[in-house]
Each structure stands twice: as structure tokens, then as C-alpha cells.
Amino acid sequence: MRETVHVPLGDRAYDVLIGPGLLAEAGTLIAPLLPRQRVAIVTETRVAALHRDALRAGLADAGIEAVAMELPPGEATKGWAHLAQVTEWLLDQKIERRDVVVALGGGVIGDLVGFACAILRRGVRFVQVPTSLLAQVDSSVGGKTGINTAQGKNLAGAFHQPSLVLADTDVLASLSARDFLAGYGEVMKYGLLGDAAFFGWLEENAPAMAAGDMELRVAAVKRSVEMKAEIVTRDETEQGDRALLNLGHTFCHALEAATGYSDRLLHGEGVAVGCGLAFELSARLGLCSQEDPSRVRAHIKAMGMKADIADIPGDLPDAAGLLNLMGQDKKVVAGTLNFILARGIGQAFVTSDVPEDTVMSVLKDALRDK
Ligand code: GLY
């Protein structure tokens, strides 16, 4: 039950391996990349307690020695202070230009370590070993690395592709149901943005997948990664089509900012709510049928996830306040909000041509239900 998705980016091409048992084989899989039998692992304490020893054992089986560094868990780690700490630790460990660094963790670790590797000695290779569903289907693939700054999320960074991604689907068993489902928000997004048949497959199979069916998990991660790889290959540095991956994200970022990037709303939960709103907006603009947003929300509800703004606990700003937060999004180009809208399920497109009053009406109605 092992799948490989190739990301064909010329001299930066790499494979994403998906399936159970990959940590145990990490040594054999990483060895071909190494000039010497030594790697540095960067992880965070929660993930380390669960998976670091399995990774170390897998590396040791192939005779690879590993030094490891553990950072605190959580989004607050993804900043300048820990970027400096990781970079200087890698230098202290005498990681050379041709060595390989292993990022073991979720999106925070992958983004931070990837950025450290982009700047370390002007570019050192790294292997992503994503441990959350969100990281397996999104952040570990495609080479976006970076940190948050005082001004906002992901505002300093670099495109730096990994040399290999090992998405071990066994590790997903250690996620809480809520974290798994938050990652599922990004899986569902792929069906909605470009593959209606995949969305139909998810409507049928995602409940069993969330309950633990390994074959379904591998299939869902594989299709998601295939779609991401295809889009990234077309538009590596987001000059156009890569923005499709941000379906639901303009609404999501406003809701995340409004909830203080807190436990009230996880990123993937915001993506799911945002996808519903993006389809609602598309329907109101006459781009897709009114059944489409209803179908999207019905599936999100059926998965036991937050489907509407009304499901977010606590107070929120009014519609004008949320619209203002959307204006802070980094996808604003020359002051115009860029939206990902859809002509139907699986038919998303990027546009800046969205009347503000229609966005306001979608937000007002969603807040009225709260
Ligand atoms: N997560 C969106 C992207 O990689 O472009």
C-alpha cells in the first residue's frame, strides 16, 4: 500500500512517498541523498515524544547517525527567534552544504525548517517528514517555506523545494479527531477546486477514512498530493494558478485573524468554512447553482466539522470588520481582493472581479445565523 507522487520540477524534482511504515524505512529511503551517513533532525517536543525514536531507529537501520533538536510546539515557534536558533544549531552541528536536514512535524516545523535550510549556507537540502494530515496534503509539498512576523502570517520566507517527502500514514493515528478533521478541510478543498469526481468519492468514503481505514487514507492523501504537485509544477512561484490552492482561504484568514489564531478555529476548520462561503459567494454571483454551496456545507456537517460562521464559538466582528480583515490578506494585489470562486464543484478559478457588496451580503447573512 505504498504510493509515489513525483513532483517534476527539473533539477528540483522530488518524490512524495505515501503509505504506512515509512518511518521505519526512512534510512533506506534517505540514504541515496546523503554524501555521508549523518543527518540533523529538527522536530518539536510533542511530535518527538511520539515519533522521533521510530525515525531514529529507521535511520540507524541504514547506518545513518542523527543529531536532533526539539523546539516548543505551536504556531508561536514559527518566528525569527526560532529561525535563528535552528540555523545556528545546524551550523554548530557542522551541517555542510551537501548534507541533508530532516524536518519531522506538522506545518510549523516544515515551514520553519524549510526556511532555515533555504538560507543556511545559501541552501541546504531537506527532507519533509510531515506528521499532520494538513502537512501531508499541503504544506510539506510545493516548497513554500517561511515564518510569521509581527505584521502577519508567512510574511518572510522563500521557495525552497524539499528533496524528498515521506508521508507516513501510520502517524495520522496519533492525531486527535479534531486535528485530523482540520487537515481534512484541505483534502476536501482539492475536490472542490479541481476534481468533482474526487469530491464525490470523499462524500462516500471520507467518514470511513476519518474512522481509520488505511487504504482510504492513502488514497485520499495521494489524490491530494497529485493535485498539489500538478498545480505547483504549472506555477511554482504563484504567478497565477497556484492561487487556486487558496480556495476558501480569503474568508479563512479573516476568520482566523478575528479569532486571534486561537483554538477557537483551527486553520483547516477555517478552510472548510471558507470553502462553503466561497461557494455561497459564487452562487450569489450567478457562477454556480445554489445547490453547490448547500452540498459543500452538507458534506462538512456530515463530517462533524464546523460548516458555518455560526459554528465558531465566541464573538466575531461584524461583516464590515471581517471584510476589513480580508483586506489585510497577503493575496491583496494593488488594493484589490483576489478571490477564488467556482463555476461548480471542481471548477475553481482566480478573480479580482468581485463586487464588495456581494461579499458583504454573504458575510451579513452568515453572521445573522450566529
Ligand atoms: N498552501 C498553498 C500553497 O502551497 O500554495
Coordinates of C-alpha atoms and ligand atoms in Angstrom, one line a residue:
M1 CA 0.0 0.0 0.0
R2 CA 2.7 2.5 -1.0
E3 CA 2.2 5.3 -3.5
T4 CA 4.7 7.7 -5.0
V5 CA 3.8 11.0 -6.5
H6 CA 6.6 12.6 -8.5
V7 CA 6.9 16.4 -8.5
P8 CA 8.6 17.1 -11.9
L9 CA 10.4 20.4 -11.2
G10 CA 13.5 19.9 -13.4
D11 CA 16.7 19.9 -11.2
R12 CA 14.5 20.4 -8.2
A13 CA 12.3 17.4 -8.9
Y14 CA 11.4 15.0 -6.0
D15 CA 9.2 12.2 -4.9
V16 CA 6.4 12.2 -2.3
L17 CA 6.1 8.7 -0.8
I18 CA 2.8 8.0 0.8
G19 CA 1.8 5.0 2.9
P20 CA 2.2 3.2 6.3
G21 CA 5.6 2.2 7.7
L22 CA 7.7 4.9 6.1
L23 CA 9.4 6.0 9.3
A24 CA 10.8 2.5 9.8
E25 CA 12.3 2.7 6.3
A26 CA 13.4 6.3 6.4
G27 CA 17.1 5.3 6.4
T28 CA 16.9 3.2 3.2
L29 CA 14.8 5.9 1.5
I30 CA 17.0 8.9 2.6
A31 CA 20.4 7.2 2.1
P32 CA 20.6 7.8 -1.6
L33 CA 20.6 11.5 -0.9
L34 CA 23.5 11.5 1.5
P35 CA 27.1 12.2 0.9
R36 CA 27.9 10.9 4.4
Q37 CA 25.8 8.8 6.8
R38 CA 24.7 11.6 9.0
V39 CA 21.6 13.9 9.2
A40 CA 20.2 16.5 11.5
I41 CA 16.6 16.1 12.6
V42 CA 14.6 19.2 13.7
T43 CA 11.3 18.5 15.4
E44 CA 9.1 19.7 18.2
T45 CA 8.6 18.2 21.7
R46 CA 5.1 16.7 21.2
V47 CA 6.0 15.1 17.9
A48 CA 9.4 14.0 19.3
A49 CA 7.7 12.0 22.1
L50 CA 5.5 10.2 19.6
H51 CA 7.8 9.6 16.5
R52 CA 11.4 10.7 17.0
D53 CA 12.6 7.3 18.2
A54 CA 10.9 5.4 15.3
L55 CA 12.6 7.8 12.9
R56 CA 16.0 7.5 14.6
A57 CA 15.6 3.7 14.5
G58 CA 14.7 3.7 10.8
L59 CA 17.7 5.8 10.1
A60 CA 20.0 3.7 12.2
D61 CA 18.9 0.6 10.4
A62 CA 20.6 2.0 7.3
G63 CA 23.7 3.1 9.3
I64 CA 22.7 6.8 9.4
E65 CA 23.6 8.7 12.5
A66 CA 21.3 11.5 13.6
V67 CA 21.6 14.6 15.8
A68 CA 18.2 16.0 16.8
M69 CA 16.9 19.3 18.0
E70 CA 13.5 19.8 19.6
L71 CA 11.5 23.1 19.5
P72 CA 8.4 24.0 21.5
P73 CA 5.2 23.0 19.8
G74 CA 2.7 25.6 18.4
E75 CA 2.4 28.4 15.9
A76 CA 4.5 30.8 18.1
T77 CA 7.6 28.8 17.3
K78 CA 7.4 29.9 13.7
G79 CA 9.2 33.2 14.1
W80 CA 12.5 35.0 13.9
A81 CA 13.8 33.7 17.2
H82 CA 13.5 30.1 16.4
L83 CA 14.6 30.6 12.9
A84 CA 17.9 31.9 14.2
Q85 CA 18.1 29.2 16.8
V86 CA 17.6 26.4 14.3
T87 CA 20.0 27.9 11.8
E88 CA 22.7 28.4 14.4
W89 CA 22.2 24.9 15.8
L90 CA 22.6 23.5 12.3
L91 CA 25.9 25.4 11.9
D92 CA 27.0 24.3 15.4
Q93 CA 26.3 20.7 14.2
K94 CA 28.6 21.4 11.2
I95 CA 25.9 20.7 8.7
E96 CA 27.6 21.2 5.4
R97 CA 26.3 22.5 2.1
R98 CA 25.8 18.9 0.8
D99 CA 24.2 17.4 3.9
V100 CA 20.5 16.8 4.5
V101 CA 18.3 18.1 7.2
V102 CA 15.1 16.2 8.2
A103 CA 12.0 18.2 9.3
L104 CA 9.8 16.0 11.4
G105 CA 6.5 17.5 12.3
G106 CA 3.5 19.5 11.1
G107 CA 3.3 22.6 9.1
V108 CA 5.0 24.8 11.7
I109 CA 8.1 22.6 11.7
G110 CA 8.1 22.1 7.9
D111 CA 7.8 25.8 7.1
L112 CA 10.4 26.9 9.7
V113 CA 13.0 24.2 9.0
G114 CA 12.5 24.6 5.2
F115 CA 13.2 28.3 5.5
A116 CA 16.3 27.7 7.8
C117 CA 17.5 25.3 5.1
A118 CA 16.9 27.8 2.3
I119 CA 19.2 30.3 4.0
L120 CA 21.7 28.0 5.6
R121 CA 24.9 28.2 3.6
R122 CA 22.7 29.7 0.8
G123 CA 20.7 26.5 0.5
V124 CA 20.9 23.0 2.1
R125 CA 18.7 20.1 1.1
F126 CA 15.9 18.9 3.4
V127 CA 13.5 16.0 3.7
Q128 CA 10.0 16.6 4.9
V129 CA 8.5 14.0 7.2
P130 CA 5.0 15.5 7.8
T131 CA 3.1 14.2 10.8
S132 CA -0.2 16.0 10.5
L133 CA -2.8 15.4 7.7
L134 CA -2.6 19.1 6.8
A135 CA 1.2 18.9 6.4
Q136 CA 0.9 15.7 4.4
V137 CA -1.6 17.0 1.9
D138 CA -0.5 20.6 1.7
S139 CA 2.4 22.3 3.5
S140 CA 5.1 19.6 3.0
V141 CA 4.7 19.7 -0.8
G142 CA 5.4 22.6 -3.1
G143 CA 8.4 24.4 -1.4
K144 CA 6.7 27.3 0.4
T145 CA 8.7 27.9 3.5
G146 CA 8.7 30.7 5.9
I147 CA 7.9 32.3 9.2
N148 CA 5.3 34.7 10.7
T149 CA 6.3 38.2 11.6
A150 CA 4.7 40.8 13.8
Q151 CA 2.9 42.1 10.7
G152 CA 1.2 38.8 9.8
K153 CA 1.5 35.1 8.9
N154 CA 4.0 33.7 6.5
L155 CA 5.3 37.2 5.6
A156 CA 9.0 36.2 5.5
G157 CA 10.1 33.1 3.6
A158 CA 11.5 31.5 0.4
F159 CA 10.5 29.0 -2.2
H160 CA 12.8 26.0 -1.3
Q161 CA 11.7 22.6 -2.5
P162 CA 12.3 19.5 -0.3
S163 CA 14.4 16.7 -1.8
L164 CA 12.0 14.0 -0.6
V165 CA 8.7 13.9 1.3
L166 CA 7.9 10.8 3.5
A167 CA 4.2 11.0 4.3
D168 CA 3.8 8.0 6.7
T169 CA 0.1 7.5 7.0
D170 CA 0.6 5.4 10.2
V171 CA 1.4 8.6 12.1
L172 CA -2.0 10.0 11.4
A173 CA -3.3 7.6 14.1
S174 CA -1.7 9.8 16.7
L175 CA -3.7 12.9 15.8
S176 CA -6.8 14.0 17.7
A177 CA -10.1 13.6 15.8
R178 CA -10.2 17.4 15.7
D179 CA -6.7 17.8 14.2
F180 CA -7.4 15.0 11.7
L181 CA -10.6 16.7 10.6
A182 CA -8.9 20.1 10.4
G183 CA -6.5 18.5 7.9
Y184 CA -9.4 17.1 6.1
G185 CA -10.6 20.6 5.3
E186 CA -7.6 20.8 2.9
V187 CA -8.3 17.4 1.4
M188 CA -11.8 18.3 0.6
K189 CA -10.6 21.6 -0.9
Y190 CA -8.8 19.7 -3.7
G191 CA -12.0 18.1 -4.8
L192 CA -13.8 21.4 -4.7
L193 CA -11.2 23.3 -6.6
G194 CA -10.4 20.8 -9.4
D195 CA -11.8 17.3 -9.2
A196 CA -15.6 16.8 -8.8
A197 CA -15.2 13.0 -9.0
F198 CA -12.8 13.2 -6.1
F199 CA -15.3 15.3 -4.1
G200 CA -18.0 12.7 -4.9
W201 CA -15.6 9.9 -3.7
L202 CA -15.0 11.8 -0.5
E203 CA -18.7 12.2 0.2
E204 CA -18.9 8.4 0.0
N205 CA -15.6 7.4 1.7
A206 CA -14.4 10.2 3.9
P207 CA -16.3 9.1 7.0
A208 CA -14.7 5.6 6.9
M209 CA -11.3 7.3 6.1
A210 CA -11.7 9.6 9.2
A211 CA -12.6 6.5 11.3
G212 CA -9.2 5.0 10.4
D213 CA -9.4 3.0 7.1
M214 CA -5.8 3.0 6.0
E215 CA -6.4 2.2 2.3
L216 CA -8.8 5.2 2.1
R217 CA -6.3 7.4 3.9
V218 CA -3.5 6.5 1.5
A219 CA -5.8 7.1 -1.5
A220 CA -7.0 10.5 -0.2
V221 CA -3.5 11.7 0.6
K222 CA -2.3 10.5 -2.8
R223 CA -5.0 12.3 -4.8
S224 CA -4.5 15.5 -2.8
V225 CA -0.7 15.4 -3.3
E226 CA -1.2 14.6 -7.0
M227 CA -3.3 17.7 -7.4
K228 CA -1.0 19.9 -5.5
A229 CA 2.0 18.6 -7.4
E230 CA 0.3 19.3 -10.7
I231 CA -0.6 22.8 -9.8
V232 CA 2.8 23.6 -8.3
T233 CA 4.5 22.2 -11.4
R234 CA 2.4 24.6 -13.5
D235 CA 3.0 27.6 -11.3
E236 CA 5.8 27.1 -8.8
T237 CA 6.1 30.7 -7.6
E238 CA 2.4 31.6 -7.6
Q239 CA 2.2 33.9 -10.6
G240 CA -1.3 32.6 -11.4
D241 CA -2.9 29.1 -11.0
R242 CA -1.2 28.2 -7.7
A243 CA -3.6 30.6 -6.0
L244 CA -6.3 28.0 -6.7
L245 CA -4.9 26.2 -3.7
N246 CA -6.2 29.2 -1.7
L247 CA -9.8 28.3 -2.2
G248 CA -11.6 29.2 1.0
H249 CA -8.5 31.0 2.3
T250 CA -9.5 34.6 1.9
F251 CA -12.5 34.1 4.2
C252 CA -10.5 31.7 6.4
H253 CA -7.7 34.2 7.0
A254 CA -10.2 36.9 8.1
L255 CA -11.9 34.4 10.5
E256 CA -8.5 33.2 11.8
A257 CA -7.5 36.8 12.5
A258 CA -10.9 37.5 14.1
T259 CA -10.4 34.6 16.5
G260 CA -6.8 35.5 17.3
Y261 CA -5.4 32.4 15.6
S262 CA -6.6 30.5 18.6
D263 CA -8.1 27.2 19.5
R264 CA -11.5 28.7 18.6
L265 CA -10.8 28.0 14.9
L266 CA -8.0 25.7 13.5
H267 CA -6.7 26.6 10.1
G268 CA -8.2 23.6 8.3
E269 CA -11.5 24.3 10.0
G270 CA -11.4 27.8 8.7
V271 CA -10.6 26.5 5.2
A272 CA -13.7 24.3 5.3
V273 CA -16.0 27.2 6.5
G274 CA -14.2 29.4 3.9
C275 CA -14.9 26.9 1.1
G276 CA -18.6 27.0 2.0
L277 CA -18.6 30.8 1.9
A278 CA -16.6 30.9 -1.4
F279 CA -19.3 28.6 -3.0
E280 CA -22.0 30.8 -1.5
L281 CA -20.4 33.9 -3.0
S282 CA -20.1 32.1 -6.3
A283 CA -23.7 31.1 -6.3
R284 CA -24.8 34.7 -5.5
L285 CA -22.7 36.0 -8.4
G286 CA -24.6 33.5 -10.6
L287 CA -21.5 31.5 -11.3
C288 CA -22.7 28.2 -9.9
S289 CA -26.0 26.7 -8.8
Q290 CA -27.4 27.3 -5.3
E291 CA -27.2 23.5 -4.7
D292 CA -23.4 23.7 -4.8
P293 CA -22.9 25.6 -1.5
S294 CA -25.6 23.5 0.1
R295 CA -23.8 20.3 -1.0
V296 CA -20.5 21.6 0.3
R297 CA -21.9 22.6 3.7
A298 CA -23.8 19.3 4.0
H299 CA -20.6 17.3 3.5
I300 CA -18.7 19.4 6.0
K301 CA -21.6 18.9 8.5
A302 CA -21.7 15.2 7.8
M303 CA -18.0 15.0 8.7
G304 CA -18.8 16.6 12.1
M305 CA -16.9 19.7 11.3
K306 CA -17.7 23.4 11.7
A307 CA -19.6 24.2 8.5
D308 CA -20.7 27.8 9.1
I309 CA -19.6 31.0 10.7
A310 CA -22.3 30.3 13.3
D311 CA -20.4 27.2 14.4
I312 CA -17.4 29.3 15.5
P313 CA -17.6 29.8 19.3
G314 CA -17.4 33.4 20.8
D315 CA -17.9 36.8 19.4
L316 CA -16.9 37.9 16.0
P317 CA -16.6 41.3 14.3
D318 CA -19.5 42.5 12.1
A319 CA -19.4 42.0 8.3
A320 CA -17.5 45.3 7.7
G321 CA -14.9 44.2 10.3
L322 CA -14.5 40.8 8.6
L323 CA -14.2 42.5 5.2
N324 CA -11.5 44.8 6.6
L325 CA -9.6 41.7 7.9
M326 CA -9.8 40.2 4.4
G327 CA -8.1 43.4 3.1
Q328 CA -5.1 42.5 5.3
D329 CA -4.7 39.2 3.4
K330 CA -1.4 39.0 1.6
K331 CA -3.3 38.0 -1.6
V332 CA -4.4 41.6 -2.0
V333 CA -2.9 42.9 -5.2
A334 CA -2.8 46.6 -5.8
G335 CA -5.5 47.0 -3.2
T336 CA -7.9 44.6 -4.9
L337 CA -9.1 41.5 -3.1
N338 CA -8.3 38.3 -5.0
F339 CA -10.9 35.6 -4.6
I340 CA -11.0 32.0 -5.7
L341 CA -14.5 31.4 -7.0
A342 CA -16.1 28.4 -8.7
R343 CA -18.3 27.7 -11.7
G344 CA -19.3 24.5 -10.0
I345 CA -17.8 21.8 -7.8
G346 CA -14.3 21.0 -9.2
Q347 CA -14.2 24.2 -11.3
A348 CA -12.5 26.9 -9.3
F349 CA -10.8 30.0 -10.8
V350 CA -9.0 33.1 -9.6
T351 CA -10.5 36.5 -10.0
S352 CA -10.2 40.0 -8.6
D353 CA -13.5 41.0 -10.1
V354 CA -15.8 40.6 -7.0
P355 CA -18.2 43.3 -6.0
E356 CA -17.7 44.2 -2.4
D357 CA -21.4 44.5 -1.7
T358 CA -22.0 40.8 -2.6
V359 CA -19.2 39.8 -0.2
M360 CA -20.8 41.9 2.4
S361 CA -24.2 40.3 1.9
V362 CA -22.7 36.8 2.2
L363 CA -20.9 37.8 5.4
K364 CA -24.0 39.6 6.8
D365 CA -26.2 36.6 6.2
A366 CA -23.7 34.2 7.7
L367 CA -23.3 36.3 10.8
R368 CA -27.1 36.7 11.1
D369 CA -27.3 32.9 11.7
K370 CA -24.9 33.2 14.6
Ligands
GLY1 N1 -0.6 26.2 0.7 C1 -0.8 26.8 -0.5 C2 0.4 26.6 -1.4 O1 1.3 25.8 -1.1 O2 0.5 27.3 -2.4

